[in-house]
Structures are given as structure tokens and as C-alpha cells.
Amino acid sequence: MTAEFDRLRALLGPKGWLETDADIAPYEKEERGLFKGKAAAVARPADTNEVAEVLKICNAARIGVVPQSGNTGLVGGGVPDASGRQIVLSLARLDRVRGLDAANDTISVEAGVILADIQKRAAEAGRLFPLSLAAEGTCRIGGNLSTNAGGINVLRYGMARDLVLGLEVVLADGRVLDAMKGLRKDNTGYDLKQIFLGAEGTLGIVTAAVLKLFPAPREIETCLVAVPDPKAAIELLGRAKNESGGNVQAFELTQRRLIDYVLAHIPGTSDPLAERHDWYALIEFASGDLGGALKTMVERLLERAMEDGLVLDAAIASSEQQRKALWKLRESMTEAQKPEGASIKHDVSVPVSSVPEFLAEATALCEAMVPGARVCAFGHAGDGNIHFNISRPTDWRDADFQARRKEMNAAVHGIVGRMRGSISAEHGVGILKRDDLPKYKDPTAIELMRTLKAAFDPNNILNPGKVVP
Ligand code: MLT
Ligand code: ZN
């Protein structure tokens, strides 16, 4: 690889080519420490042309390229393997907003732009870019699109792939696919951009996108609602969607245990309700300027739901500060599980109507498998996505619990499979779930994935070993 590395070094310059162990180390691992590899070098191209040149050289020399943007992924998709022969290709320097077309409700951005910066640019123009997730301050849009990120607003606005109108992609051989159109109607054959969204960099490298914008909400109502059980929560969701005329933008469900963990481990948090309850929904409504009518609607909805026994208690945020405090409870849940010791995680989805049944069955099964296991179920119930995590029994050692991971994954995923759900709702496949895919995905779908991979990347240089079983 010496000759190729000489060419890459000359092409990219000192800012764009890292080789020392110290410089490379941060790119070889992810935040949770679950995955770690060894990279030969890190390429940090400054623009699409440089990405194309890097891929041309690597394709000719069969050098594996692992694309990475914010490196906040949870399935090891952005981490190189242990061979020391792959390079990491960081998109962080492609960080320009190419333009915002307010009348067309679109923003054109490069892959390295931080998600929160896109939200901010949209807000400055009186618009909303609705993709929102806990990592938004550090994740970058290229990764969000390549993993088809989800987050909290999916029930209203869809997943990342639903927010894309146009895309620029560098193919394995260095050709650039320019599909950077801001069109809502374009029936000219295959929708090629969709092939790259959610492909985790295995079919091409996303370098830029045209994204959809929406009217910025003028009225927002956020409430934390105690509910008797998940069944009541899903009934409440249905009422909320109907009565608000589709103005529910987030509907998160959690069991009490997560709130306890947050209160115990995250400074500056407090319980907004006077009494303890088993289950909670965090609901956010948003609308245009209705002259305050959204608040009246929410109050009426909750009052009636309380009369009908669907709601036990509720706290409605009366200031932006209170709203932020409610969201902090929710957004700290992943962090707050860490001090409780090893956990076995599942990022699954089932039809919204099946959420209560899934929770009941999966909880009973896991508690029977490991008595004392502490189920921590929370997540985006409004779109059917549950983070079904299980903390070890308090008196178990981490390693003993982790030894049960495969068995517990199979049990939970088995239930998901029976309900025609997904074993990766929003975090992707990466390496974590690659080998489980054939058990839960249609064999014809797996065959077609392999066909696509071979067609788009015949030399297998794009994120080799990820996603495709
Ligand atoms: C969340 O919704 O908080 C995350 O997707 C869960 C996670 O980080 O595991
Ligand atoms: Zn999530």
C-alpha cells in the first residue's frame, strides 16, 4: 500500500491524511467502547472531488474504506476491522451548507454538517428540519442519512430517508452520482438515492444532500403523562393524533425504572409529578399559530383521558425551561443506565398496535430467563420503536450477565419476528446485527442485498464486512 499512501498523502495534504497512532486512535473506536479496530490511516478529504480521488485509488488497490462522520453510531458501522489494512474516511471536513431555498422548503448540505447546525440554519429561516435525536450536537448528517436515523419526530415526519429530496454519492470506483435535485415530484425511473440511504456506506459514500424543510411550529405543548400501562398509552396516542389533527410530533413511552435511574445519576433532574407511577408518556404537540388553541386542546384531551382512566396524572410544561427539563429526563436515559452495570440492549420495532403485547411478552420472558433482571423499556412508542434494554440483576457480575446476551437477544428477537417487527428499528446493522439478519429477514431480501453489493462495489472496498451477511 506504500505507493497508494504516497499518492493519498500528496493528494490530501497534512490536514487530510493522518498516519500516526495518536492521530488515528479516536477514529478506531466508538463511544460505548463495544467496537475497536486498527486503521492503516485516516483520510479527511475537503470536498467531493477529493472523496472521489480517494476512492479511485483505493478501488484500484483494493483497499477497504470505512466511512465515518460523527462516529455516534451504536452498531459498529463506522469502526475499521482489526486487520490494520483498512482506512477510515472521515467526512467531517465536508461541512458546508451549500444553500437554503426558503420558497422551495429545502436546504442543501454536505455530509459533514452537524445535525444541530442544520436545525439552527432552518430555524433562522423560519423553518423546521425535524430530524432530532440525542446525539444531534455531534452527529453529522452524512451518518444520519447513511444509517437512516430515526429519533423522536418520526411519527410525524418519518425517518431520515423520508426527509431527503436529493443526494450526491461517490461510488466505489470514484464516479460521482449527482442527484442533487430539490424536487418533490420526479418520476424518471428508479429512485436511486434510496438505495444509498440506510446502506451504511456499503454501496457508496454520501457526500451531500438536499433536505426537506417544514414550517417552524409556532405553538408547542409538551407534557409528561403518567399512564396505568402501555395499552392505555397506545389508546391515548390514538386519541392525541385524532384530536390534535395530526399535531403530535413526539410520543415517547417509558417505564418508571428509567426515571429512577435518571433521577439517581443525572444531576439537575427532578420528578415533575408528585407520585410514582409505573409507566409514563412524554408527548409533544406542535402546530402553527392557532391563537393558543393547541394548549386548550391538550388540556381537554388530558382531562377526558383522566376521566376515562387512561391518564393518572400529568405535568404540562409552562415554559421553555420546563419543556427542556422534561426532554432532559428522556434524553438522559441511555446515559443513566450505564452506572447500573452491564445491560443487554434491543432496538426493535413492531406495529404500534402490538407495542403493549410485545412489552408484556418480552418482559415476562427476560425476567423468567434471568430472575432479578431489570427490564428498562423506553423509546419511540409513537412509531412502534422500543429500546428494550435489560440491566443486570443488582447482585450479578457484568461478565456473567453479558454471557447471556446471545440467548436473550434470540428470545426478544423471536417475539419481534413473530410480530413481523424489525430487529433494528433505527440504529442500523453495522457489525452488531449483521449475522442475525438472515434469521429475521426474508431470504430473497438478503439475496437482493448481496446482488446490490456486488453490483455497486465489485471489489468490496466500501465498508467491507458491514451490513450484508
Ligand atoms: C434513544 O432513543 O435514546 C437512543 O436511540 C437509545 C440508545 O442510545 O440506545
Ligand atoms: Zn432511539
XYZ file of C-alpha atoms and ligand atoms in Angstrom, residues 32 72 74 133-135 151-152 252 330-335 337 345-347 378-380 385 387 389 426-427, ligand 1:
36
model
C -19.511 2.976 24.028
C -22.005 8.356 17.251
C -24.337 2.232 18.025
C -32.060 12.678 18.326
C -29.968 12.679 21.478
C -26.655 12.866 19.576
C -35.195 9.778 16.686
C -38.121 11.461 18.313
C -42.222 8.566 23.933
C -35.937 11.392 28.316
C -32.648 12.179 26.631
C -30.581 11.122 29.641
C -31.984 7.610 29.729
C -29.151 5.949 27.828
C -26.526 7.688 29.971
C -28.304 3.138 32.526
C -29.942 -3.953 24.514
C -32.512 -4.314 21.787
C -33.551 -1.634 19.303
C -38.414 3.016 26.762
C -38.487 4.668 23.405
C -40.431 5.975 20.499
C -39.793 1.603 18.171
C -35.440 0.340 23.180
C -32.786 -2.834 27.366
C -33.303 2.836 13.965
C -29.705 2.064 14.945
C -32.593 6.843 22.334
O -33.676 6.878 21.767
O -32.376 7.421 23.406
C -31.478 6.043 21.722
O -31.806 5.666 20.422
C -31.264 4.847 22.591
C -29.864 4.403 22.704
O -28.947 5.207 22.686
O -29.663 3.190 22.909
